Coordinates of C-alpha atoms in Angstrom, one line a residue:
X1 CA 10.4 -21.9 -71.7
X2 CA 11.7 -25.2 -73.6
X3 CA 13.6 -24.7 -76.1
X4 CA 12.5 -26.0 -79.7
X5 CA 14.6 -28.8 -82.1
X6 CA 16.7 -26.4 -84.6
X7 CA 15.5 -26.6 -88.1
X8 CA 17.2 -27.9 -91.2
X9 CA 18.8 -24.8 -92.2
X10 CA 19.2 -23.8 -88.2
X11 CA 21.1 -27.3 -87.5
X12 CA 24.4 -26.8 -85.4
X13 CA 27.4 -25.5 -87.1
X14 CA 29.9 -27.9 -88.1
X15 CA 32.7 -26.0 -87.0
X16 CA 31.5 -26.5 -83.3
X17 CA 33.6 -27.8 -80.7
X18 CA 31.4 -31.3 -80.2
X19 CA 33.3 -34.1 -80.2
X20 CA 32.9 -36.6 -83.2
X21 CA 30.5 -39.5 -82.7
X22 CA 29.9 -42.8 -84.7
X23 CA 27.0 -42.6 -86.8
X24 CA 24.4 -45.1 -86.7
X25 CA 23.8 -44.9 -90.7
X26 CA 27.1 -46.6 -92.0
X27 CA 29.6 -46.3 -88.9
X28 CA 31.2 -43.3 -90.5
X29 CA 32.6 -41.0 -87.9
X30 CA 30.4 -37.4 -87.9
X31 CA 30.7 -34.4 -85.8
X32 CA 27.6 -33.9 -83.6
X33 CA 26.4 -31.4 -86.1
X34 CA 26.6 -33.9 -89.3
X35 CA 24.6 -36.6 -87.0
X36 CA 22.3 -34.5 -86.0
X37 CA 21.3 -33.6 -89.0
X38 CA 21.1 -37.1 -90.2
X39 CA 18.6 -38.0 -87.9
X40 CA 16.6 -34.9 -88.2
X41 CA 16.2 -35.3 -92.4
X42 CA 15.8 -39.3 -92.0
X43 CA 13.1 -40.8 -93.4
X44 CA 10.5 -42.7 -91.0
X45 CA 11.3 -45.8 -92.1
X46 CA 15.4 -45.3 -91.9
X47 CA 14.1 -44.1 -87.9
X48 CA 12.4 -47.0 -87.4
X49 CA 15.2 -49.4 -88.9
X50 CA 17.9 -48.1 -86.7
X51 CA 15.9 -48.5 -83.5
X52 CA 15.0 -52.0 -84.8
X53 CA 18.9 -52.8 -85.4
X54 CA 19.3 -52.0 -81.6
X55 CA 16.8 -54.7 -80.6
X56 CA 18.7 -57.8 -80.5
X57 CA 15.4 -60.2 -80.0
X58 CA 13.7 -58.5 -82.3
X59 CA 16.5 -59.0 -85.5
X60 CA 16.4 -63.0 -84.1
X61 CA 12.8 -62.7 -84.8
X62 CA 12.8 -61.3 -87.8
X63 CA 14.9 -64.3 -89.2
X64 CA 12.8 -66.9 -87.6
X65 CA 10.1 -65.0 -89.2
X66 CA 11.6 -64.3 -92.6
X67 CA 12.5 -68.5 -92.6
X68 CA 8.8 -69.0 -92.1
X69 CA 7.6 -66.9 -95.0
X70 CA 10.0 -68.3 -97.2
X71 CA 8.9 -72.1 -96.0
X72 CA 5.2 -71.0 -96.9
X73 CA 6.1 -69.3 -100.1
X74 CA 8.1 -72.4 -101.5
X75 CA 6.3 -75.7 -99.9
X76 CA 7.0 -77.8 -102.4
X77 CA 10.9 -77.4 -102.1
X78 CA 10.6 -77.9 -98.6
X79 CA 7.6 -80.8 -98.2
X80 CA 9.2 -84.0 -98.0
X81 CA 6.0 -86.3 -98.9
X82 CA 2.4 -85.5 -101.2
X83 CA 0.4 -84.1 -99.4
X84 CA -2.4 -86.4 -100.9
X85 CA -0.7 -89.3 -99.9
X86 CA -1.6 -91.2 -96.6
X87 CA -0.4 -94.2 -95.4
X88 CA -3.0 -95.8 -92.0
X89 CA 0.2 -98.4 -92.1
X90 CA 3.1 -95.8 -90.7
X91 CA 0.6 -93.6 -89.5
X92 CA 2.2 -94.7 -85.8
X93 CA 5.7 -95.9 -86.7
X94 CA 8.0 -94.1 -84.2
X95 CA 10.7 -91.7 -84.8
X96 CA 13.8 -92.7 -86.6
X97 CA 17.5 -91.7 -85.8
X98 CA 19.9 -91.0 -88.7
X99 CA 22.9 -93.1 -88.6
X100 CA 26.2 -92.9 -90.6
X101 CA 28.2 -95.4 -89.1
X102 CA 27.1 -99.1 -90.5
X103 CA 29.3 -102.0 -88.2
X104 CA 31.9 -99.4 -87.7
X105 CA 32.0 -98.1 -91.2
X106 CA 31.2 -94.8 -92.7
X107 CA 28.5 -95.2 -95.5
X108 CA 26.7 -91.6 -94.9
X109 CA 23.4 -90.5 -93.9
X110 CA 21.4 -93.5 -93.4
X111 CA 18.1 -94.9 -91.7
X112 CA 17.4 -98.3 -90.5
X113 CA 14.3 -100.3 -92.3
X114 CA 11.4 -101.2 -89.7
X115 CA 9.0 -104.0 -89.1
X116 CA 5.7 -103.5 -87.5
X117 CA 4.2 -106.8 -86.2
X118 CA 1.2 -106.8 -83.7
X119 CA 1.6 -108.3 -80.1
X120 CA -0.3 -111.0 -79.7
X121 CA -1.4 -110.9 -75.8
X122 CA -1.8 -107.0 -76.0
X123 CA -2.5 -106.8 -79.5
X124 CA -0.2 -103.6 -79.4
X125 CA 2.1 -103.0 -82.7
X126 CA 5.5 -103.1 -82.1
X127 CA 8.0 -102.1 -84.7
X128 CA 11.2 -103.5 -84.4
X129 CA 14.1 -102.1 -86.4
X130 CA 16.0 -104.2 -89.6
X131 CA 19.9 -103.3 -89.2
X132 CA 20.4 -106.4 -92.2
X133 CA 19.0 -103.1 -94.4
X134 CA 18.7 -99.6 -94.6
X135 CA 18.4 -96.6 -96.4
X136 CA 20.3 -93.9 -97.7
X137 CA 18.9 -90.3 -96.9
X138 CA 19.2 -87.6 -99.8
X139 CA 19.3 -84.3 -99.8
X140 CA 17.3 -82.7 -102.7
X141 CA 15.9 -86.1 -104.0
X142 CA 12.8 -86.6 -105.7
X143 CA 10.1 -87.9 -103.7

């Protein structure tokens, strides 16, 4: 006959011989009895946390997940143009690299200017990058 899960007032005495354990609540060290009894009066959600904390893909998708919400919850901190503005000019303008090294020369977070001038003979743009100028990248500038 199997045996039932002993009640609250029926948990295992603490003066029993099991050997102490870490607990999973705060990484204090309980006797067998204490945890026990710690996992039996948990709530559901304190269950369900500590099985989450074991899942290490999981926690790594709850971040990516909590940086999503908080990118959708604050857009306009994060938006780096209007959204009403549109540009047919630099609609296809290629990728740019940051530099921070002018000629040799530290001057910080930089891009390069670019030119867009259409081919000719295949009438293809073709943007061709301005090192005489450039300019500075800011972090938390106005738009």
């Amino acid at each position: 006959m199997p045996t039932k899960p002993p009640l609250h007032s029926e948990a295992l005495p603490a003066d029993s011989a099991a050997p102490p354990v870490e607990d999973e609540v705060g990484g204090a060290i309980l006797s067998l009895a204490e945890n026990a009894e710690a996992i039996y009066v948990a709530p559901n959600w304190k269950l369900v946390w500590w099985r989450f904390k074991k899942h290490k893909l999981a926690l790594f998708s709850g971040i990516i997940l909590v940086f999503i919400v908080i990118i959708a919850l604050f857009p306009g901190f994060f938006s780096t143009q209007d959204p009403q503005e549109s540009s047919a000019l630099r609609a296809f303008v290629p990728p740019q690299f940051v530099h921070l090294f002018d000629k040799g020369k530290w001057v910080g977070p930089f891009i390069y200017t670019v030119e867009g001038k259409r081919n000719p003979q295949t009438l293809k743009m073709e943007w061709v990058r301005n090192e005489t100028t450039h300019i500075p990248v800011k972090f938390f500038a106005k738009g």
